[in-house]
mmCIF file of C-alpha atoms in Angstrom:
data_model
loop_
_atom_site.group_PDB
_atom_site.id
_atom_site.type_symbol
_atom_site.label_atom_id
_atom_site.label_comp_id
_atom_site.label_asym_id
_atom_site.label_seq_id
_atom_site.Cartn_x
_atom_site.Cartn_y
_atom_site.Cartn_z
ATOM 1 C CA MET G 742 -0.713 183.288 53.010
ATOM 2 C CA PRO G 743 -1.697 180.620 50.471
ATOM 3 C CA VAL G 744 0.977 179.107 48.249
ATOM 4 C CA CYS G 745 0.809 179.479 44.462
ATOM 5 C CA THR G 746 -0.576 176.009 43.837
ATOM 6 C CA ASP G 747 -3.521 176.667 46.121
ATOM 7 C CA TYR G 748 -4.947 179.007 43.514
ATOM 8 C CA PHE G 749 -5.575 176.058 41.172
ATOM 9 C CA VAL G 750 -7.361 173.821 43.658
ATOM 10 C CA PRO G 751 -11.023 173.392 42.631
ATOM 11 C CA GLY G 752 -13.227 175.101 45.197
ATOM 12 C CA SER G 753 -10.689 177.751 46.122
ATOM 13 C CA LYS G 754 -11.719 181.378 45.795
ATOM 14 C CA PHE G 755 -9.266 181.914 42.928
ATOM 15 C CA TRP G 756 -10.605 178.846 41.121
ATOM 16 C CA ASN G 757 -14.223 179.809 41.577
ATOM 17 C CA ASP G 758 -13.645 183.431 40.585
ATOM 18 C CA ASN G 759 -11.291 182.816 37.665
ATOM 19 C CA ILE G 760 -10.357 179.334 36.396
ATOM 20 C CA GLY G 761 -13.690 177.718 37.158
ATOM 21 C CA GLN G 762 -15.511 180.537 35.441
ATOM 22 C CA ILE G 763 -13.275 180.255 32.377
ATOM 23 C CA VAL G 764 -13.779 176.483 32.127
ATOM 24 C CA HIS G 765 -17.502 176.928 32.613
ATOM 25 C CA GLU G 766 -17.625 179.462 29.782
ATOM 26 C CA ILE G 767 -15.672 177.141 27.458
ATOM 27 C CA LEU G 768 -18.002 174.246 28.175
ATOM 28 C CA LEU G 769 -21.035 176.398 27.488
ATOM 29 C CA ARG G 770 -19.695 178.085 24.375
ATOM 30 C CA LYS G 771 -18.231 174.994 22.748
ATOM 31 C CA ASN G 772 -20.995 172.681 23.904
ATOM 32 C CA ILE G 773 -18.353 170.212 25.034
ATOM 33 C CA ARG G 774 -20.656 168.825 27.687
ATOM 34 C CA GLY G 775 -22.577 167.045 24.952
ATOM 35 C CA LEU G 776 -19.368 165.335 23.872
ATOM 36 C CA LEU G 777 -18.493 164.018 27.301
ATOM 37 C CA PRO G 778 -20.312 160.673 26.728
ATOM 38 C CA LEU G 779 -18.362 160.246 23.494
ATOM 39 C CA PHE G 780 -15.112 160.940 25.323
ATOM 40 C CA ALA G 781 -16.092 158.308 27.868
ATOM 41 C CA ILE G 782 -16.815 155.731 25.133
ATOM 42 C CA VAL G 783 -13.532 156.451 23.337
ATOM 43 C CA GLY G 784 -11.684 156.202 26.609
ATOM 44 C CA GLY G 785 -13.354 152.870 27.269
ATOM 45 C CA PHE G 786 -12.288 151.550 23.862
ATOM 46 C CA LEU G 787 -8.729 152.658 24.499
ATOM 47 C CA VAL G 788 -8.681 150.836 27.812
ATOM 48 C CA VAL G 789 -10.143 147.660 26.275
ATOM 49 C CA GLY G 790 -7.696 147.890 23.357
ATOM 50 C CA ALA G 791 -4.769 148.197 25.706
ATOM 51 C CA ILE G 792 -5.952 145.108 27.575
ATOM 52 C CA LEU G 793 -6.368 143.099 24.342
ATOM 53 C CA ILE G 794 -2.959 144.123 23.027
ATOM 54 C CA SER G 795 -1.250 143.228 26.270
ATOM 55 C CA SER G 796 -3.042 139.854 26.397
ATOM 56 C CA GLY G 797 -2.222 138.972 22.750
ATOM 57 C CA ILE G 798 -5.784 137.914 21.823
ATOM 58 C CA LEU G 799 -6.439 140.509 19.109
ATOM 59 C CA PRO G 800 -7.451 138.926 15.754
ATOM 60 C CA GLU G 801 -4.383 140.495 14.161
ATOM 61 C CA GLU G 802 -2.163 138.915 16.793
ATOM 62 C CA ARG G 803 -3.805 135.516 16.304
ATOM 63 C CA ALA G 804 -3.433 135.855 12.513
ATOM 64 C CA ARG G 805 0.323 136.178 12.892
ATOM 65 C CA GLU G 806 0.387 132.727 14.436
ATOM 66 C CA PHE G 807 -1.844 131.165 11.733
ATOM 67 C CA ARG G 808 -0.008 128.632 9.568
ATOM 68 C CA PRO G 809 -2.436 127.542 6.811
ATOM 69 C CA LEU G 810 -0.288 124.655 5.547
ATOM 70 C CA THR G 811 -0.273 123.263 9.076
ATOM 71 C CA TYR G 812 -3.997 122.592 8.819
ATOM 72 C CA VAL G 813 -4.490 121.857 5.099
ATOM 73 C CA SER G 814 -2.540 120.241 2.279
ATOM 74 C CA MET G 815 -2.845 120.580 -1.495
ATOM 75 C CA PRO G 816 -2.862 117.112 -3.066
ATOM 76 C CA SER G 817 -0.903 116.868 -6.319
ATOM 77 C CA ASP G 818 -2.715 114.327 -8.454
ATOM 78 C CA MET G 819 -2.622 115.472 -12.070
ATOM 79 C CA LYS G 820 -4.758 113.236 -14.274
ATOM 80 C CA VAL G 821 -3.765 112.601 -17.889
ATOM 81 C CA ILE G 822 -7.053 111.593 -19.486
ATOM 82 C CA GLN G 823 -5.939 111.313 -23.100
ATOM 83 C CA GLU G 824 -2.461 111.340 -24.619
ATOM 84 C CA PRO G 825 -1.958 112.795 -28.111
ATOM 85 C CA THR G 826 -1.247 110.406 -30.953
ATOM 86 C CA LEU G 827 -0.148 110.970 -34.519
ATOM 87 C CA ASP G 828 -3.650 109.959 -35.590
ATOM 88 C CA GLU G 829 -5.609 112.022 -33.037
ATOM 89 C CA ASN G 830 -3.621 115.001 -31.813
ATOM 90 C CA VAL G 831 -5.672 115.673 -28.667
ATOM 91 C CA PHE G 832 -4.213 116.064 -25.189
ATOM 92 C CA ILE G 833 -6.614 116.108 -22.210
ATOM 93 C CA TYR G 834 -5.601 116.480 -18.575
ATOM 94 C CA ALA G 835 -6.907 117.720 -15.221
ATOM 95 C CA ILE G 836 -5.037 119.009 -12.184
ATOM 96 C CA ASN G 837 -7.169 116.899 -9.814
ATOM 97 C CA ASP G 838 -10.259 114.678 -9.613
ATOM 98 C CA VAL G 839 -12.632 117.575 -8.921
ATOM 99 C CA ALA G 840 -11.332 119.542 -11.905
ATOM 100 C CA GLN G 841 -11.793 116.428 -14.049
ATOM 101 C CA ARG G 842 -15.514 116.642 -13.348
ATOM 102 C CA GLY G 843 -15.391 119.988 -15.127
ATOM 103 C CA ILE G 844 -14.214 118.286 -18.338
ATOM 104 C CA ASP G 845 -17.119 115.836 -18.222
ATOM 105 C CA ILE G 846 -19.548 118.718 -17.687
ATOM 106 C CA ALA G 847 -18.010 120.816 -20.480
ATOM 107 C CA GLN G 848 -18.086 118.004 -23.035
ATOM 108 C CA ARG G 849 -21.852 117.624 -22.536
ATOM 109 C CA ASP G 850 -22.455 121.289 -23.375
ATOM 110 C CA ALA G 851 -23.667 122.020 -26.922
ATOM 111 C CA ARG G 852 -21.403 125.076 -27.282
ATOM 112 C CA VAL G 853 -18.318 123.092 -26.317
ATOM 113 C CA ARG G 854 -19.235 120.204 -28.616
ATOM 114 C CA GLN G 855 -19.496 122.653 -31.510
ATOM 115 C CA ILE G 856 -16.039 124.045 -30.694
ATOM 116 C CA LEU G 857 -14.525 120.554 -30.616
ATOM 117 C CA ASP G 858 -16.233 119.575 -33.889
ATOM 118 C CA GLU G 859 -14.805 122.658 -35.610
ATOM 119 C CA THR G 860 -11.283 121.970 -34.341
ATOM 120 C CA THR G 861 -11.543 118.373 -35.559
ATOM 121 C CA ASP G 862 -12.597 119.524 -39.026
ATOM 122 C CA ARG G 863 -9.597 121.853 -39.076
ATOM 123 C CA LYS G 864 -7.285 118.998 -37.984
ATOM 124 C CA ALA G 865 -5.949 121.221 -35.239
ATOM 125 C CA ALA G 866 -3.778 120.135 -32.338
ATOM 126 C CA VAL G 867 -6.193 120.369 -29.405
ATOM 127 C CA THR G 868 -5.418 120.683 -25.700
ATOM 128 C CA ILE G 869 -8.185 120.452 -23.084
ATOM 129 C CA ALA G 870 -6.952 121.383 -19.618
ATOM 130 C CA ALA G 871 -9.051 121.448 -16.440
ATOM 131 C CA VAL G 872 -7.102 123.931 -14.305
ATOM 132 C CA GLN G 873 -9.663 124.851 -11.619
ATOM 133 C CA PRO G 874 -10.748 124.431 -8.888
ATOM 134 C CA THR G 875 -7.739 123.952 -6.662
ATOM 135 C CA VAL G 876 -8.430 121.331 -3.998
ATOM 136 C CA MET G 877 -7.196 121.491 -0.405
ATOM 137 C CA GLU G 878 -7.489 118.687 2.123
ATOM 138 C CA ASP G 879 -8.071 119.192 5.838
ATOM 139 C CA ARG G 880 -5.224 117.340 7.561
ATOM 140 C CA GLN G 881 -7.333 116.367 10.556
ATOM 141 C CA SER G 882 -10.687 115.400 9.051
ATOM 142 C CA GLY G 883 -9.567 114.502 5.528
ATOM 143 C CA GLU G 884 -12.343 116.715 4.143
ATOM 144 C CA LEU G 885 -11.748 118.139 0.662
ATOM 145 C CA LEU G 886 -12.129 121.906 0.429
ATOM 146 C CA TYR G 887 -12.700 123.579 -2.932
ATOM 147 C CA SER G 888 -14.691 126.213 -4.766
ATOM 148 C CA SER G 889 -17.569 125.069 -6.945
ATOM 149 C CA ILE G 890 -16.254 127.218 -9.812
ATOM 150 C CA GLY G 891 -14.200 125.179 -12.268
ATOM 151 C CA GLN G 892 -12.352 126.262 -15.393
ATOM 152 C CA VAL G 893 -11.561 124.247 -18.501
ATOM 153 C CA ILE G 894 -9.245 125.768 -21.125
ATOM 154 C CA ILE G 895 -9.597 124.537 -24.704
ATOM 155 C CA THR G 896 -6.783 125.422 -27.099
ATOM 156 C CA ALA G 897 -6.613 124.721 -30.831
ATOM 157 C CA ASN G 898 -3.408 125.184 -32.836
ATOM 158 C CA TRP G 899 -3.205 124.814 -36.599
ATOM 159 C CA GLN G 900 -0.701 125.935 -39.200
ATOM 160 C CA VAL G 901 -0.530 126.934 -42.853
ATOM 161 C CA VAL G 902 2.526 126.672 -45.127
ATOM 162 C CA ASP G 903 2.529 128.911 -48.212
ATOM 163 C CA GLY G 904 -1.258 129.201 -47.952
ATOM 164 C CA ALA G 905 -1.899 125.431 -47.771
ATOM 165 C CA PRO G 906 -3.101 123.651 -44.589
ATOM 166 C CA TYR G 907 -0.245 121.971 -42.746
ATOM 167 C CA SER G 908 -1.738 119.057 -40.805
ATOM 168 C CA GLU G 909 0.687 116.189 -41.510
ATOM 169 C CA PRO G 910 4.304 116.496 -40.282
ATOM 170 C CA LYS G 911 6.760 116.997 -43.135
ATOM 171 C CA ASN G 912 10.526 116.900 -43.238
ATOM 172 C CA PHE G 913 12.334 120.177 -42.703
ATOM 173 C CA ALA G 914 13.844 119.778 -46.162
ATOM 174 C CA GLU G 915 10.364 119.898 -47.749
ATOM 175 C CA ILE G 916 9.193 123.149 -46.158
ATOM 176 C CA ALA G 917 12.473 124.994 -45.505
ATOM 177 C CA ASN G 918 12.423 128.674 -46.541
ATOM 178 C CA LYS G 919 8.638 128.611 -46.959
ATOM 179 C CA LYS G 920 6.282 130.951 -45.118
ATOM 180 C CA LEU G 921 4.593 129.289 -42.151
ATOM 181 C CA GLU G 922 1.624 130.845 -40.380
ATOM 182 C CA SER G 923 0.714 129.462 -36.961
ATOM 183 C CA ARG G 924 -2.738 130.195 -35.531
ATOM 184 C CA GLN G 925 -4.131 129.616 -32.065
ATOM 185 C CA GLN G 926 -7.619 129.870 -30.584
ATOM 186 C CA ILE G 927 -8.343 129.642 -26.848
ATOM 187 C CA TRP G 928 -11.674 129.229 -25.063
ATOM 188 C CA HIS G 929 -12.196 129.528 -21.299
ATOM 189 C CA VAL G 930 -15.108 127.363 -20.178
ATOM 190 C CA LEU G 931 -16.409 128.126 -16.682
ATOM 191 C CA VAL G 932 -18.377 125.343 -15.017
ATOM 192 C CA ASP G 933 -20.176 124.738 -11.740
ATOM 193 C CA VAL G 934 -18.752 121.395 -10.634
ATOM 194 C CA ASP G 935 -21.475 120.964 -8.007
ATOM 195 C CA ASP G 936 -24.497 121.827 -10.176
ATOM 196 C CA GLY G 937 -23.041 120.194 -13.289
ATOM 197 C CA GLN G 938 -23.610 123.199 -15.556
ATOM 198 C CA VAL G 939 -21.475 125.295 -17.911
ATOM 199 C CA THR G 940 -21.935 128.885 -16.766
ATOM 200 C CA GLN G 941 -19.899 130.761 -19.382
ATOM 201 C CA VAL G 942 -17.788 130.253 -22.505
ATOM 202 C CA VAL G 943 -15.316 133.041 -23.313
ATOM 203 C CA GLN G 944 -13.096 133.098 -26.401
ATOM 204 C CA GLN G 945 -9.805 134.986 -26.459
ATOM 205 C CA ALA G 946 -8.611 136.932 -29.462
ATOM 206 C CA ASP G 947 -6.854 134.711 -32.007
ATOM 207 C CA ARG G 948 -3.059 134.589 -31.953
ATOM 208 C CA VAL G 949 -1.185 134.544 -35.255
ATOM 209 C CA ILE G 950 2.566 134.089 -35.751
ATOM 210 C CA SER G 951 4.217 134.183 -39.180
ATOM 211 C CA ASP G 952 7.761 133.101 -39.955
ATOM 212 C CA VAL G 953 9.963 131.517 -42.590
ATOM 213 C CA VAL G 954 10.827 127.894 -41.821
ATOM 214 C CA LYS G 955 14.516 127.374 -41.109
ATOM 215 C CA PRO G 956 16.144 123.907 -41.182
ATOM 216 C CA ASN G 957 16.178 122.050 -37.843
ATOM 217 C CA LEU G 958 14.845 125.053 -35.928
ATOM 218 C CA VAL G 959 11.606 125.152 -33.888
ATOM 219 C CA ARG G 960 10.700 128.552 -32.458
ATOM 220 C CA ALA G 961 9.347 128.797 -28.929
ATOM 221 C CA ASP G 962 7.133 131.826 -29.302
ATOM 222 C CA VAL G 963 4.058 133.219 -27.525
ATOM 223 C CA ASN G 964 2.696 129.928 -26.167
ATOM 224 C CA MET G 965 3.280 128.145 -29.491
ATOM 225 C CA PHE G 966 6.003 125.995 -31.001
ATOM 226 C CA VAL G 967 6.546 126.940 -34.654
ATOM 227 C CA PRO G 968 6.321 124.546 -36.441
ATOM 228 C CA ASN G 969 4.495 122.396 -33.905
ATOM 229 C CA ALA G 970 4.885 119.132 -35.875
ATOM 230 C CA ILE G 971 7.925 118.355 -37.988
ATOM 231 C CA MET G 972 10.151 115.506 -39.172
ATOM 232 C CA VAL G 973 13.949 115.254 -39.185
ATOM 233 C CA ASP G 974 16.425 112.545 -40.083
ATOM 234 C CA ALA G 975 18.225 110.568 -37.395
ATOM 235 C CA SER G 976 21.564 112.036 -36.252
ATOM 236 C CA SER G 977 20.063 115.540 -36.531
ATOM 237 C CA THR G 978 20.393 118.275 -33.933
ATOM 238 C CA VAL G 979 17.258 120.350 -33.430
ATOM 239 C CA ARG G 980 17.407 123.781 -31.817
ATOM 240 C CA TRP G 981 14.616 125.577 -29.911
ATOM 241 C CA PRO G 982 15.266 129.356 -29.694
ATOM 242 C CA ASN G 983 13.015 131.369 -27.380
ATOM 243 C CA SER G 984 11.849 134.334 -29.451
ATOM 244 C CA SER G 985 9.197 135.494 -26.966
ATOM 245 C CA ASN G 986 9.475 137.651 -23.848
ATOM 246 C CA LEU G 987 8.552 134.751 -21.520
ATOM 247 C CA PRO G 988 10.571 131.749 -20.329
ATOM 248 C CA HIS G 989 9.707 128.384 -21.897
ATOM 249 C CA ASN G 990 10.939 124.810 -21.699
ATOM 250 C CA VAL G 991 10.901 121.620 -23.755
ATOM 251 C CA VAL G 992 9.748 118.635 -21.699
ATOM 252 C CA GLY G 993 8.530 115.291 -22.983
ATOM 253 C CA ILE G 994 9.093 111.662 -23.913
ATOM 254 C CA PHE G 995 11.356 110.446 -26.720
ATOM 255 C CA ASN G 996 10.177 106.986 -27.721
ATOM 256 C CA LYS G 997 12.848 105.300 -29.824
ATOM 257 C CA THR G 998 10.677 102.246 -30.460
ATOM 258 C CA ALA G 999 7.845 104.206 -32.090
ATOM 259 C CA ALA G 1000 7.930 104.056 -35.862
ATOM 260 C CA PRO G 1001 7.658 107.419 -37.648
ATOM 261 C CA ASP G 1002 4.177 106.459 -38.869
ATOM 262 C CA ALA G 1003 3.043 105.032 -35.506
ATOM 263 C CA GLN G 1004 -0.595 105.694 -34.654
ATOM 264 C CA GLY G 1005 -0.455 104.792 -30.969
ATOM 265 C CA SER G 1006 0.368 107.065 -28.071
ATOM 266 C CA THR G 1007 4.031 107.911 -27.687
ATOM 267 C CA GLY G 1008 3.630 109.507 -24.276
ATOM 268 C CA LEU G 1009 3.941 113.131 -23.298
ATOM 269 C CA ILE G 1010 4.405 113.480 -19.542
ATOM 270 C CA PRO G 1011 7.889 112.390 -18.408
ATOM 271 C CA ASP G 1012 8.868 110.708 -15.179
ATOM 272 C CA ASN G 1013 10.815 113.306 -13.205
ATOM 273 C CA ASN G 1014 13.195 110.593 -12.006
ATOM 274 C CA ASN G 1015 14.370 109.851 -15.545
ATOM 275 C CA SER G 1016 15.106 113.153 -17.266
ATOM 276 C CA THR G 1017 18.120 114.563 -19.024
ATOM 277 C CA SER G 1018 19.112 117.861 -20.589
ATOM 278 C CA SER G 1019 22.150 116.443 -22.373
ATOM 279 C CA SER G 1020 22.690 117.371 -26.025
ATOM 280 C CA THR G 1021 23.738 113.811 -26.928
ATOM 281 C CA ASN G 1022 22.214 110.390 -26.373
ATOM 282 C CA ASP G 1023 23.935 107.647 -24.428
ATOM 283 C CA ALA G 1024 24.335 104.485 -26.536
ATOM 284 C CA GLN G 1025 23.202 102.455 -23.515
ATOM 285 C CA SER G 1026 20.095 104.571 -22.849
ATOM 286 C CA PRO G 1027 16.661 102.876 -22.657
ATOM 287 C CA SER G 1028 14.193 102.905 -25.532
ATOM 288 C CA VAL G 1029 12.067 105.554 -23.812
ATOM 289 C CA ILE G 1030 13.853 108.689 -22.639
ATOM 290 C CA ALA G 1031 12.451 111.600 -20.654
ATOM 291 C CA ILE G 1032 13.890 114.902 -21.858
ATOM 292 C CA ASP G 1033 13.823 118.196 -19.968
ATOM 293 C CA SER G 1034 15.541 121.285 -21.343
ATOM 294 C CA GLY G 1035 15.228 123.329 -18.182
ATOM 295 C CA PHE G 1036 14.058 126.924 -18.513
ATOM 296 C CA ILE G 1037 14.945 128.607 -21.800
ATOM 297 C CA GLN G 1038 15.085 132.320 -21.086
ATOM 298 C CA PRO G 1039 14.027 134.918 -23.704
ATOM 299 C CA GLY G 1040 16.709 135.355 -26.328
ATOM 300 C CA ARG G 1041 18.374 132.031 -25.448
ATOM 301 C CA SER G 1042 18.089 128.623 -27.115
ATOM 302 C CA TRP G 1043 18.445 124.919 -26.343
ATOM 303 C CA GLN G 1044 19.320 122.039 -28.639
ATOM 304 C CA TYR G 1045 19.206 118.248 -28.613
ATOM 305 C CA ARG G 1046 20.747 115.639 -30.904
ATOM 306 C CA PHE G 1047 18.532 112.696 -31.915
ATOM 307 C CA ASP G 1048 20.760 109.822 -33.031
ATOM 308 C CA GLU G 1049 18.023 107.223 -33.438
ATOM 309 C CA ALA G 1050 14.604 107.044 -35.070
ATOM 310 C CA GLY G 1051 11.509 107.567 -32.951
ATOM 311 C CA VAL G 1052 8.872 110.078 -31.890
ATOM 312 C CA PHE G 1053 9.355 112.944 -29.445
ATOM 313 C CA ASN G 1054 6.140 114.430 -28.026
ATOM 314 C CA TYR G 1055 6.863 117.449 -25.864
ATOM 315 C CA LEU G 1056 5.322 120.502 -24.234
ATOM 316 C CA CYS G 1057 6.179 123.659 -22.359
ATOM 317 C CA THR G 1058 5.144 122.853 -18.799
ATOM 318 C CA ILE G 1059 4.776 126.561 -18.019
ATOM 319 C CA HIS G 1060 2.139 127.073 -20.720
ATOM 320 C CA ALA G 1061 0.768 123.547 -21.169
ATOM 321 C CA GLU G 1062 -2.784 124.656 -20.381
ATOM 322 C CA GLU G 1063 -2.633 126.985 -23.403
ATOM 323 C CA GLY G 1064 -1.682 124.188 -25.763
ATOM 324 C CA MET G 1065 2.046 124.886 -26.094
ATOM 325 C CA ARG G 1066 3.202 121.463 -27.257
ATOM 326 C CA GLY G 1067 4.761 119.857 -30.281
ATOM 327 C CA THR G 1068 5.709 116.624 -32.026
ATOM 328 C CA LEU G 1069 9.062 115.775 -33.559
ATOM 329 C CA ILE G 1070 9.349 112.647 -35.711
ATOM 330 C CA ILE G 1071 12.857 111.301 -36.235
ATOM 331 C CA ALA G 1072 13.064 109.230 -39.420
ATOM 332 C CA PRO G 1073 15.684 106.483 -39.869
ATOM 333 C CA SER G 1074 18.818 107.575 -41.679
ATOM 334 C CA SER G 1075 18.706 106.661 -45.354
#
């Protein structure tokens, strides 16, 4: 007498009369036979996938081992092309040599020249920053890798006090309690650094900030210092409150040897090895001091006491490309 399992052996009478017939009917009714090649292909993929996973040569597995900074580096070679002066308040810089080509290309474009002419007529504080493309260097071959798309940001800041243009720095005492309106225009100039062409010029909406001038107080607002050029007497303490919702800082060069009416460059970019965030000056300090406030968080403020005459050109390094910079002239005590 056959055992129970013998009934399920293909070819047995029970299989042929019952199970085989049922399977045959299912295959016919559902047309599964036509799907058998697909099942075979899927099964093949599963087998190949299992082999690849076990061998560790899947692209995803190789990507986990990829260390981009092992093969490339990002050179840091910021180029200051023009420092601002009290006579010509224009600051031009590029993040690298390739980006600097974008400035040369932009300045040859008729649209950009018109923008610069208008800002000059307005006696605005102008910042021209070449911020793209980022350059990477292949560590093995030394080849420079970069996109051909460059970006130059042009920012113009100008201010009005009680309806009159404010282009020459005045003492806080002269404009205290008067209404000051600070305006800012920003243009994004896209260039092809390989073809040498300006591809697009886009202007942002104007920014306007209004406030009443308070003695010895410079607001750090939405990418603007208000007022952005001012004069104080020596032995004064100036405070920078952050009235925006973004962090800012005050970083620059205090040149004690520069006369208040100096026309030459007083410097703007400090040496990181010679910075201080102290609120008082050391009597033995050099004639040129680098000052760095550190981050000033929203709602907080930072202050610095200027005991000697000179010129302090400074910027917010976080928003330098959008023209957030200022000038403080310290006049000799009377």
